[in-house]
CSV table of C-alpha atoms and ligand atoms in Angstrom, one decimal:
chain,number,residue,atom,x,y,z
A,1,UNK,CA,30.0,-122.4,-7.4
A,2,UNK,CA,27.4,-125.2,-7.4
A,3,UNK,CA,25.2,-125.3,-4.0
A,4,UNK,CA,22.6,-128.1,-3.2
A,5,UNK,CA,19.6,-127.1,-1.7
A,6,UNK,CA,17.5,-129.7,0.7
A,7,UNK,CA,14.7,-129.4,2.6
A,8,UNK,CA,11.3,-131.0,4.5
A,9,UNK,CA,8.4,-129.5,4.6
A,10,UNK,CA,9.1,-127.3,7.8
A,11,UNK,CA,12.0,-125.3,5.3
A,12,UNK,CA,10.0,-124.2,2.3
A,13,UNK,CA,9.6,-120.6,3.1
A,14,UNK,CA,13.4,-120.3,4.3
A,15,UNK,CA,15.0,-122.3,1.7
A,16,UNK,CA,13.2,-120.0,-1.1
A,17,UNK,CA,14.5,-116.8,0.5
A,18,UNK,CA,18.1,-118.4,0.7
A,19,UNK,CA,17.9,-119.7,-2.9
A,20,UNK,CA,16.8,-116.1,-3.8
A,21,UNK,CA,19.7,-114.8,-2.1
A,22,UNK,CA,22.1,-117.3,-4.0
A,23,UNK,CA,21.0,-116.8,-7.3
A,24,UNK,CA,21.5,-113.2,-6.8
A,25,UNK,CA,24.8,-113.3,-5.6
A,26,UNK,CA,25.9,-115.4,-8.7
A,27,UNK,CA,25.9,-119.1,-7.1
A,28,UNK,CA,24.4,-121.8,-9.0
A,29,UNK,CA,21.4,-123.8,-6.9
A,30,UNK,CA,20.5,-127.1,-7.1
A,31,UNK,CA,16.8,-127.5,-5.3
A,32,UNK,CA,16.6,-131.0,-4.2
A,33,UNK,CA,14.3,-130.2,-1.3
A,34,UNK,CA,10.3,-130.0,-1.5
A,35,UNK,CA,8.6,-127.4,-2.6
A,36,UNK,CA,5.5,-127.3,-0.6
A,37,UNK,CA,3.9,-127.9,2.8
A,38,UNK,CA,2.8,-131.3,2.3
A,39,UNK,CA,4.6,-133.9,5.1
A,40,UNK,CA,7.6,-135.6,4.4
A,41,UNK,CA,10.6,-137.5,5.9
A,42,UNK,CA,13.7,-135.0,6.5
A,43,UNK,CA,16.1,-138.1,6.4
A,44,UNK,CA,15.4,-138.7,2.7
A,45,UNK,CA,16.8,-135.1,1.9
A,46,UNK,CA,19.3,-134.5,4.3
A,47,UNK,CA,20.6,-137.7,2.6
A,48,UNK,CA,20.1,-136.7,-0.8
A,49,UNK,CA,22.3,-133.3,-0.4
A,50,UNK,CA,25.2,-135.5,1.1
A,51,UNK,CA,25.4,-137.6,-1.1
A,52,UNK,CA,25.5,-134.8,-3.8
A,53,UNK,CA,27.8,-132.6,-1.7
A,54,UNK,CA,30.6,-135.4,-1.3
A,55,UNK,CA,30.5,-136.4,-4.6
A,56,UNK,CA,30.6,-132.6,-6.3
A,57,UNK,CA,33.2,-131.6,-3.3
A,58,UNK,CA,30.5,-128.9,-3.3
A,59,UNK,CA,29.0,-126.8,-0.5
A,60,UNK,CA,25.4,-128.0,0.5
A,61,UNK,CA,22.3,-126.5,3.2
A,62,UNK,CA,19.7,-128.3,4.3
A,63,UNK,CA,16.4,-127.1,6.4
A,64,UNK,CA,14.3,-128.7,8.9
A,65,UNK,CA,11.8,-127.3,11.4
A,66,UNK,CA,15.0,-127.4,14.1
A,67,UNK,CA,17.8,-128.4,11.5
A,68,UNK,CA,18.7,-131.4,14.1
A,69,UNK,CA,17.0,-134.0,12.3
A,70,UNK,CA,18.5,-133.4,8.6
A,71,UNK,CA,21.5,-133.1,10.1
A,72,UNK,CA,21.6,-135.7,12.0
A,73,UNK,CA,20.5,-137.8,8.6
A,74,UNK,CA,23.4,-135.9,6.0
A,75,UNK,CA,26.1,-136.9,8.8
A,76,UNK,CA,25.4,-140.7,8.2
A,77,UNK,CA,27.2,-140.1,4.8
A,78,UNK,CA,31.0,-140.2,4.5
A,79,UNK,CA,32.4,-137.0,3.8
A,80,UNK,CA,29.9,-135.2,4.8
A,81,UNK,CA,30.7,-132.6,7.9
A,82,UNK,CA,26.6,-131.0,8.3
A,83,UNK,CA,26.7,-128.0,11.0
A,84,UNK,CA,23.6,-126.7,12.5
A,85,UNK,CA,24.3,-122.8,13.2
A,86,UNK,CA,21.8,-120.6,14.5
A,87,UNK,CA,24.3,-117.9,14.9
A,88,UNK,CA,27.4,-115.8,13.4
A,89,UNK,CA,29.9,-117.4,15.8
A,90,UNK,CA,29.4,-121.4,15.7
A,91,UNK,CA,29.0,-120.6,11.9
A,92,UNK,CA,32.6,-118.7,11.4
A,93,UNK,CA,34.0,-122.0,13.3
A,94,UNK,CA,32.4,-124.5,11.6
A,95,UNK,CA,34.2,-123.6,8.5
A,96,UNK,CA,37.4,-122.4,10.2
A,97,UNK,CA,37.8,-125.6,12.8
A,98,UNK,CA,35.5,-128.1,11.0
A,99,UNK,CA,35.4,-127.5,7.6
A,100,UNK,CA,31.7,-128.4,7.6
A,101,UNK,CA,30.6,-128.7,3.4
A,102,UNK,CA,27.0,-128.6,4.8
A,103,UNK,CA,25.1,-125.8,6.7
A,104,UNK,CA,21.8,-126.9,9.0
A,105,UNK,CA,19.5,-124.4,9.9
A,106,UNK,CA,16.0,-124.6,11.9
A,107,UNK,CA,13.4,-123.0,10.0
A,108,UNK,CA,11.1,-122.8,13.4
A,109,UNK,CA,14.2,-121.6,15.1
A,110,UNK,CA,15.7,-118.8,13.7
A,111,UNK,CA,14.0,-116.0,11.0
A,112,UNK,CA,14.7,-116.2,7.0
A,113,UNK,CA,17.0,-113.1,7.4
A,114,UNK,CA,19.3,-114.4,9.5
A,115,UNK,CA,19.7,-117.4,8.0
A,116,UNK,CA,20.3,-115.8,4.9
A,117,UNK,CA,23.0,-113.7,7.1
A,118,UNK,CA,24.4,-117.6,8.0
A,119,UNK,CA,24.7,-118.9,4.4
A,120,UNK,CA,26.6,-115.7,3.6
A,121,UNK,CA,29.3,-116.2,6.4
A,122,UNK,CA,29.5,-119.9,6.0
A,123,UNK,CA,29.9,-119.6,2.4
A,124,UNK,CA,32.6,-116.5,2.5
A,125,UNK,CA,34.6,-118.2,5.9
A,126,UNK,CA,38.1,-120.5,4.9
A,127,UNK,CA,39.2,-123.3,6.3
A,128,UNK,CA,42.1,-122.9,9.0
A,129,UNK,CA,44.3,-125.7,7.7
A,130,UNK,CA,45.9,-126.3,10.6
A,131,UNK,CA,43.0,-127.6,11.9
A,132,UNK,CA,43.5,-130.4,8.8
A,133,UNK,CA,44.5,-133.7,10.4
A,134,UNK,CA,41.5,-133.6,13.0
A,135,UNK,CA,39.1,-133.0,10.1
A,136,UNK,CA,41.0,-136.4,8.2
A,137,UNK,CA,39.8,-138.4,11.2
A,138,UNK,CA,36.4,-136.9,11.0
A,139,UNK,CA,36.8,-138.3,7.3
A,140,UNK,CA,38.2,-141.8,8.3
A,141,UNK,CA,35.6,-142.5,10.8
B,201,RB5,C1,8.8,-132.0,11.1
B,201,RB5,O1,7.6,-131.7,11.8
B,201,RB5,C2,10.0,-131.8,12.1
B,201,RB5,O2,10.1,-132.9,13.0
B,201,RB5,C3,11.3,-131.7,11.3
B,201,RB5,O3,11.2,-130.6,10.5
B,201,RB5,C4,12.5,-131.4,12.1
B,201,RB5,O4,12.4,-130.4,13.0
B,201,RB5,C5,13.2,-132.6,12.7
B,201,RB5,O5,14.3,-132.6,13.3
């Protein structure tokens, strides 16, 4: 499976250790984040991955300092359901209730290894279809 791959500046260190972790575990990455500390404008990428995410029906993760601000910025695209987590439990039901296709973390908030603990539930955790026709509205909005 195809996973797109977004961060600022703040996300560097974490988003290498999670796209280590993917490529190991057999998951195709697509990097569209930067690659190193120099500032930049989390909006632009959080934007980017959408975009990519809705149109690939693809799972994405993006990484800012708290993960509120790429969020915030990927949930401006249609289609796009971004959840920040910063632990097991809000992760399981974002995919279960929500079916969020994008995972937020906060690189300054939580360490690498649990967000590498994250990506692994959000990306092994089904949808509960009976949650489907709230989810549509999320769509239609
Ligand atoms: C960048 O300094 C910081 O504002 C950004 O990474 C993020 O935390 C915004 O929500």
């Amino acid at each position: 499976m195809k996973i797109y791959i977004g961060n600022d500046h703040a996300g560097v260190d974490m988003k290498n250790h999670i796209v280590k972790y993917l490529k190991s575990n057999g998951y195709e990455v697509i990097n569209i984040g930067t690659d190193n500390e120099d500032s930049v404008d989390y909006p632009d990428f959080g934007k980017e991955v959408a975009k990519k995410v809705v149109e690939n029906k693809s799972f994405g993760i993006v990484i800012c300092g708290t993960g509120i601000g790429i969020s915030i910025a990927a949930n401006k695209v249609k289609g796009a359901r971004a959840a920040l987590c910063y632990e097991d439990q809000t992760t399981i039901l974002a995919r279960q209730h929500n079916n969020a296709n994008i995972l937020a973390l906060g690189a300054r908030m939580i360490a690498n290894e649990k967000a590498v603990r994250l990506v692994d539930i959000f990306l092994n955790t089904k949808f509960e279809e009976r949650h489907k026709n709230r989810v549509e509205k999320l769509n239609n909005q």
